[in-house]
Amino acid sequence: MGEQGLSTNFSAAPSAAGYLYQARLALLLALSYVNRDSNVEVSIEALDDISFERDGAAFDLLQTKHHLDRAASLTDSSSDLWKTIRIWAEAIAVDPSLPGRTRFALITTGNAPDASVASLLRPAPTYSIGSKRDPKGAALRLTLIAESSTNEALKRAFTAFLALSEPMRASLLSSVEILDQQPDLVDVEAEIEECLRLFAPRGQAHKARELIEGWWWPRVCKALIDKPPTPVAIGEIEAKLDDVRELLKREGLNLDFEEAEPTDEQAIGFEVFPFIGQLRAIGVGGLRIQWAKRDYYRAFSQRSKWTREHAVHDGELASFERRLIEEWEPRFERMCDRSRPAEDGENHLQSAGQELFHWVETEARIPFRSLLTRSLSVGSYHILANDIRLGWHRDYKTIFPKEPK
């Protein structure tokens, strides 16, 4: 490793964090326009660090300053403050109409000390006790600083600001807002998740953020390498959120009946159901009948709830049942192939049927989406047996003929 690799003076972490912050913050701010104004577009590194446009005209130009050290502050001689002012001053020198239709915002994780020029430019609702927003006062103080400072590093910023006429300086600062002590790179992640609670299924905000950011980062990269850089339409974000919401809705199934038990009345009612008759036909009794009623009740109740709440799509349960049947078919046929209809007595047929059903009780675990639960698999087999779509006894179709619909 070279000397630069050993020295923290050459760390790229602050710069990398700054770029990541810029892109992540752009997503957070863009989410506020979703389902509110689809005509808005967001750009990164185009007109400013982050810019928002409507019908091709910018209405929000944002400078972002991310600091790994929270103690960083916007003093009157802060380079963050003056370099930002330079960018904006040069912009309105080209287009003097900008302040009348655009907000200029400096978003920083640093702090604007009380009584500083930056503190006079906070948005009105957020000013500190004992101070208030005063763009005119800020313009006067910045003018004095620019005229008297000997700071060579900020000379070009002073020159750009003083090149504006006094009315233009006042106009610029009337449109400037300093938003200090903002969430840092990690905290913005939590802010995005909080915002996504409005769009994601309950308890799925974290997963929604992972999915939307998984799309956002490549989309930002494409926007940046396009010549010229291209904006991202809010409509694109809305469409992706719809996709994410549907995906999470499909995957995020809740199990509400894993510990449910049928009432005594329900259990008694199940005695006349075909799935119980199918079990008794192979000699199943006792607690296994009780457990079968429980599994049927849990699976039936859960599936009914998912259907009522539109948590499953048309055909999903049918596809699941086809997989159940396809797992049962070769085992049933193997049982039939091993039987000798002219010689096998009923005891033999019951024993073979019990062996087949034992597989359902102990091994048959067919996943539904990402769910793999005993009660859903076993209970769904009982639902199929109840409809005489499969059975355990070799002659189940003869013993339990389907009633014509």
XYZ file of C-alpha atoms in Angstrom:
405
model
C 0.000 0.000 0.000
C 1.393 3.422 -0.940
C 1.792 6.398 1.354
C -1.511 7.892 0.266
C -3.296 4.703 1.229
C -1.787 4.940 4.695
C -2.730 8.556 5.260
C -6.192 9.726 6.213
C -5.339 13.061 4.551
C -6.047 11.411 1.224
C -9.282 9.672 2.220
C -11.964 9.779 -0.453
C -14.666 9.028 2.116
C -15.922 12.623 2.524
C -16.247 13.140 -1.227
C -17.864 9.752 -1.788
C -20.308 10.361 1.046
C -21.132 13.741 -0.455
C -22.050 12.291 -3.848
C -24.072 9.466 -2.312
C -25.830 11.991 -0.077
C -26.729 14.105 -3.076
C -28.343 11.187 -4.930
C -30.117 9.767 -1.881
C -31.422 13.193 -0.847
C -32.728 13.752 -4.376
C -34.816 10.598 -4.035
C -36.170 11.653 -0.654
C -37.174 15.084 -1.952
C -38.648 13.604 -5.137
C -40.924 11.334 -3.113
C -42.740 14.412 -1.784
C -44.064 15.049 -5.314
C -45.325 11.504 -5.916
C -49.100 11.415 -6.450
C -49.058 15.203 -6.138
C -47.395 16.583 -9.267
C -46.371 14.126 -11.973
C -45.204 16.965 -14.232
C -42.148 17.568 -12.056
C -38.688 16.303 -13.028
C -35.609 15.976 -10.833
C -32.027 16.375 -12.066
C -28.662 15.804 -10.413
C -25.563 17.763 -11.416
C -27.458 19.625 -14.145
C -28.544 23.150 -13.203
C -27.342 22.581 -9.633
C -26.460 19.723 -7.279
C -30.160 18.873 -7.305
C -32.780 20.715 -9.310
C -36.510 20.374 -9.749
C -38.205 21.525 -12.926
C -41.717 21.808 -14.218
C -42.406 22.218 -17.932
C -38.701 22.795 -18.525
C -38.377 25.632 -16.000
C -36.473 25.198 -12.739
C -38.337 26.137 -9.572
C -35.976 24.591 -6.993
C -32.173 24.754 -7.156
C -30.457 22.948 -4.323
C -26.866 22.892 -3.152
C -25.988 20.019 -0.796
C -23.157 19.963 1.737
C -22.533 16.734 3.604
C -20.053 16.637 6.469
C -18.818 13.576 8.296
C -18.160 15.952 11.202
C -21.455 17.287 12.550
C -19.575 20.229 14.104
C -19.050 21.811 10.683
C -20.721 25.217 10.682
C -21.808 27.937 8.287
C -19.903 30.879 9.717
C -19.836 34.182 7.848
C -16.538 33.149 6.236
C -17.588 29.559 5.535
C -16.433 28.229 2.174
C -19.666 26.189 1.945
C -21.663 29.407 2.165
C -19.584 31.531 -0.189
C -18.982 28.905 -2.853
C -22.732 28.341 -2.973
C -23.414 32.065 -3.257
C -20.908 32.250 -6.106
C -22.731 29.512 -8.049
C -26.066 31.250 -7.634
C -24.710 34.738 -8.306
C -23.195 33.580 -11.584
C -26.466 31.885 -12.504
C -28.638 34.980 -12.037
C -26.050 37.159 -13.794
C -26.960 35.081 -16.846
C -30.695 34.913 -16.074
C -31.857 37.773 -13.778
C -35.412 36.337 -13.732
C -34.394 33.278 -11.702
C -34.974 34.713 -8.174
C -38.549 35.626 -9.037
C -39.497 32.024 -9.906
C -36.943 29.828 -8.182
C -36.016 28.835 -4.669
C -32.291 28.576 -3.965
C -31.675 26.201 -1.073
C -28.474 25.213 0.678
C -29.046 21.911 2.451
C -26.292 21.055 4.887
C -25.629 18.640 7.710
C -23.620 21.420 9.349
C -24.911 24.113 11.658
C -25.646 27.804 11.088
C -24.575 29.539 14.322
C -27.079 31.923 15.885
C -26.562 35.532 14.737
C -24.619 34.344 11.673
C -25.584 35.493 8.191
C -26.718 31.945 7.397
C -29.092 31.963 10.373
C -30.846 34.993 8.854
C -31.664 32.922 5.781
C -33.331 29.959 7.431
C -36.923 29.317 6.321
C -39.286 31.467 8.389
C -40.869 28.638 10.450
C -37.461 27.290 11.553
C -35.573 30.356 12.744
C -34.102 30.261 16.229
C -35.541 31.997 19.281
C -34.231 35.538 19.373
C -33.624 35.744 15.604
C -35.751 35.891 12.504
C -35.434 35.588 8.764
C -33.888 38.777 7.357
C -32.743 38.527 3.710
C -32.130 42.281 3.464
C -29.922 42.250 6.539
C -28.092 39.214 5.155
C -27.482 41.018 1.853
C -25.953 44.007 3.641
C -23.706 41.870 5.835
C -22.522 39.714 2.953
C -21.734 42.839 0.937
C -19.589 44.197 3.777
C -17.775 40.872 4.114
C -17.137 40.635 0.370
C -15.809 44.184 0.258
C -13.520 43.894 3.290
C -12.338 40.277 3.441
C -8.797 39.385 2.415
C -9.561 35.654 2.118
C -7.906 34.740 -1.208
C -9.613 31.342 -1.340
C -13.018 33.052 -1.519
C -12.013 35.963 -3.762
C -13.856 34.647 -6.832
C -17.009 34.169 -4.755
C -16.768 37.742 -3.413
C -16.258 39.064 -6.941
C -19.273 37.185 -8.320
C -21.505 38.467 -5.516
C -20.344 42.080 -5.797
C -20.781 41.951 -9.579
C -24.528 41.882 -8.940
C -26.295 45.175 -8.410
C -27.613 45.849 -4.917
C -31.216 45.139 -5.994
C -30.081 41.853 -7.575
C -28.229 40.836 -4.394
C -31.356 41.528 -2.371
C -33.479 39.652 -4.918
C -31.170 36.649 -4.788
C -31.111 36.434 -1.011
C -34.875 36.853 -0.764
C -35.087 33.531 -2.635
C -32.357 31.790 -0.634
C -33.111 29.346 2.160
C -30.464 27.811 4.412
C -31.540 24.438 5.777
C -28.916 23.459 8.311
C -28.613 20.466 10.656
C -30.256 18.227 8.079
C -30.182 14.405 8.219
C -26.867 12.908 7.110
C -26.319 10.117 4.603
C -27.421 7.383 7.006
C -30.302 9.363 8.506
C -31.729 10.113 5.050
C -32.163 6.354 4.653
C -34.496 6.360 7.658
C -36.310 9.417 6.267
C -36.922 7.607 2.979
C -38.322 4.605 4.832
C -40.624 6.859 6.834
C -41.889 8.428 3.621
C -42.420 4.998 2.037
C -44.728 3.938 4.850
C -47.407 5.775 2.857
C -46.802 3.559 -0.178
C -45.641 0.154 1.113
C -47.722 -2.563 2.760
C -47.633 -2.454 6.533
C -44.238 -3.369 7.954
C -42.599 -3.400 4.505
C -41.080 0.125 4.368
C -37.536 -1.184 4.832
C -37.904 -3.660 1.979
C -39.584 -0.989 -0.158
C -36.608 1.325 0.335
C -34.170 -1.418 -0.646
C -36.143 -2.106 -3.823
C -36.683 1.525 -4.822
C -33.046 2.425 -4.168
C -31.960 -0.678 -6.086
C -33.698 0.897 -9.053
C -32.743 4.510 -8.231
C -28.948 4.175 -8.177
C -28.632 2.748 -11.732
C -31.231 5.274 -12.924
C -29.185 8.143 -11.492
C -26.019 6.763 -13.100
C -27.731 6.678 -16.491
C -29.016 10.219 -16.024
C -25.510 11.439 -15.204
C -23.734 9.841 -18.161
C -26.346 10.976 -20.695
C -25.148 13.904 -22.796
C -26.538 16.259 -21.686
C -27.574 14.868 -18.239
C -31.231 13.891 -18.338
C -33.858 14.450 -15.646
C -35.852 11.736 -13.943
C -39.586 12.280 -14.181
C -41.660 11.936 -11.031
C -43.959 9.781 -13.143
C -41.120 7.245 -13.452
C -40.783 7.103 -9.683
C -44.545 6.708 -9.311
C -44.531 3.785 -11.751
C -41.670 2.099 -9.918
C -43.413 2.574 -6.579
C -46.499 0.891 -8.030
C -44.328 -2.062 -9.078
C -42.693 -2.240 -5.646
C -46.028 -2.028 -3.859
C -47.476 -4.859 -5.944
C -44.368 -6.998 -5.448
C -44.421 -6.529 -1.689
C -48.133 -7.121 -1.603
C -47.594 -10.449 -3.327
C -44.610 -11.463 -1.211
C -45.652 -9.962 2.085
C -48.384 -12.402 3.020
C -49.237 -12.511 6.682
C -50.064 -15.774 8.435
C -53.040 -15.017 10.653
C -54.287 -18.512 11.484
C -51.146 -20.491 12.342
C -52.362 -21.031 15.900
C -56.097 -20.901 15.286
C -58.402 -23.701 16.409
C -61.916 -24.467 15.138
C -64.703 -24.047 17.653
C -66.358 -27.157 19.039
C -69.361 -26.438 16.840
C -67.179 -26.117 13.744
C -65.281 -29.303 14.587
C -68.555 -31.227 14.938
C -69.738 -29.790 11.602
C -66.606 -31.070 9.862
C -67.651 -34.672 10.650
C -69.902 -34.755 7.589
C -67.287 -33.195 5.269
C -65.822 -35.463 2.585
C -62.219 -34.921 3.744
C -63.077 -36.534 7.091
C -64.883 -39.359 5.302
C -61.769 -39.913 3.162
C -59.623 -40.275 6.297
C -62.039 -42.667 7.976
C -62.094 -44.740 4.788
C -58.411 -45.588 5.357
C -58.827 -46.150 9.090
C -57.530 -42.831 10.402
C -59.078 -41.872 13.726
C -58.485 -40.371 17.148
C -56.211 -37.352 17.442
C -55.284 -37.515 13.766
C -58.875 -36.668 12.879
C -58.754 -33.759 15.323
C -55.498 -32.527 13.807
C -56.944 -32.866 10.302
C -59.887 -30.659 11.267
C -57.468 -28.105 12.714
C -55.277 -28.067 9.575
C -58.287 -27.813 7.269
C -59.687 -24.924 9.338
C -56.371 -23.024 9.368
C -55.727 -23.411 5.649
C -59.308 -22.644 4.635
C -59.504 -19.575 6.895
C -56.132 -18.220 5.756
C -56.799 -18.722 2.068
C -60.246 -17.129 2.391
C -58.767 -14.067 4.124
C -56.088 -13.624 1.458
C -58.755 -13.855 -1.239
C -61.069 -11.341 0.468
C -58.233 -8.862 0.913
C -56.969 -9.371 -2.663
C -53.570 -10.333 -1.233
C -53.327 -13.151 -3.779
C -53.765 -12.812 -7.507
C -56.137 -14.680 -9.760
C -54.765 -18.126 -10.426
C -52.173 -18.163 -7.619
C -54.078 -20.565 -5.400
C -55.020 -22.675 -8.407
C -51.337 -22.924 -9.368
C -50.469 -23.886 -5.784
C -53.122 -26.609 -5.834
C -51.771 -27.951 -9.131
C -48.356 -28.346 -7.504
C -49.952 -30.180 -4.584
C -51.755 -32.541 -6.943
C -48.625 -33.122 -9.034
C -46.731 -34.143 -5.899
C -49.561 -36.512 -4.918
C -50.164 -38.109 -8.356
C -47.040 -40.294 -8.725
C -47.302 -41.496 -5.131
C -50.967 -42.406 -5.585
C -50.243 -44.215 -8.873
C -47.371 -46.100 -7.255
C -49.794 -47.246 -4.548
C -52.281 -48.367 -7.174
C -49.602 -50.211 -9.174
C -48.637 -52.219 -6.099
C -52.211 -53.307 -5.371
C -53.911 -56.454 -6.701
C -57.620 -55.672 -6.979
C -58.650 -59.371 -7.032
C -56.603 -60.301 -3.997
C -56.131 -57.239 -1.765
C -58.510 -57.024 1.122
C -59.801 -53.836 2.675
C -57.190 -53.918 5.423
C -54.429 -53.873 2.830
C -56.052 -50.970 0.983
C -56.435 -49.014 4.201
C -52.810 -49.650 5.127
C -51.629 -48.447 1.711
C -53.838 -45.366 2.004
C -52.486 -44.611 5.461
C -48.940 -44.802 4.106
C -49.843 -42.245 1.447
C -51.519 -39.921 3.929
C -48.554 -40.321 6.321
C -46.440 -38.668 3.622
C -48.828 -35.684 3.673
C -48.714 -35.446 7.464
C -44.941 -35.641 7.807
C -43.211 -34.670 4.545
C -45.413 -32.817 2.071
C -44.366 -29.163 2.433
C -45.107 -27.240 -0.752
C -44.160 -23.511 -0.592
C -46.671 -20.822 -1.446
C -44.561 -17.874 -2.621
C -41.946 -17.638 0.106
C -44.144 -19.290 2.739
C -43.450 -22.852 3.803
C -45.818 -23.877 6.576
C -47.203 -27.219 7.634
C -50.793 -26.132 8.153
C -51.070 -24.467 4.722
C -49.723 -27.523 2.875
C -51.528 -30.209 4.879
C -54.718 -28.155 5.193
C -54.770 -27.517 1.441
C -54.497 -31.232 0.810
C -57.599 -31.661 2.974
C -59.336 -28.934 0.917
C -58.535 -30.880 -2.266
C -59.704 -34.133 -0.653
C -62.895 -32.386 0.388
C -63.522 -31.545 -3.276
C -62.666 -35.150 -4.262
C -59.826 -33.849 -6.452
C -57.543 -36.391 -4.817
C -57.776 -39.092 -2.172
C -55.971 -41.638 -0.040
C -57.904 -44.851 -0.658
C -57.292 -46.593 -3.973
C -61.018 -46.525 -4.724
C -61.735 -43.023 -3.363
C -63.550 -41.951 -6.547
C -65.983 -44.839 -6.195
C -66.461 -44.453 -2.452
C -66.916 -40.662 -2.708
C -68.460 -39.889 -6.092
C -68.475 -36.192 -6.956
C -71.894 -34.623 -6.921
C -72.741 -33.043 -10.260
C -72.481 -29.243 -10.201
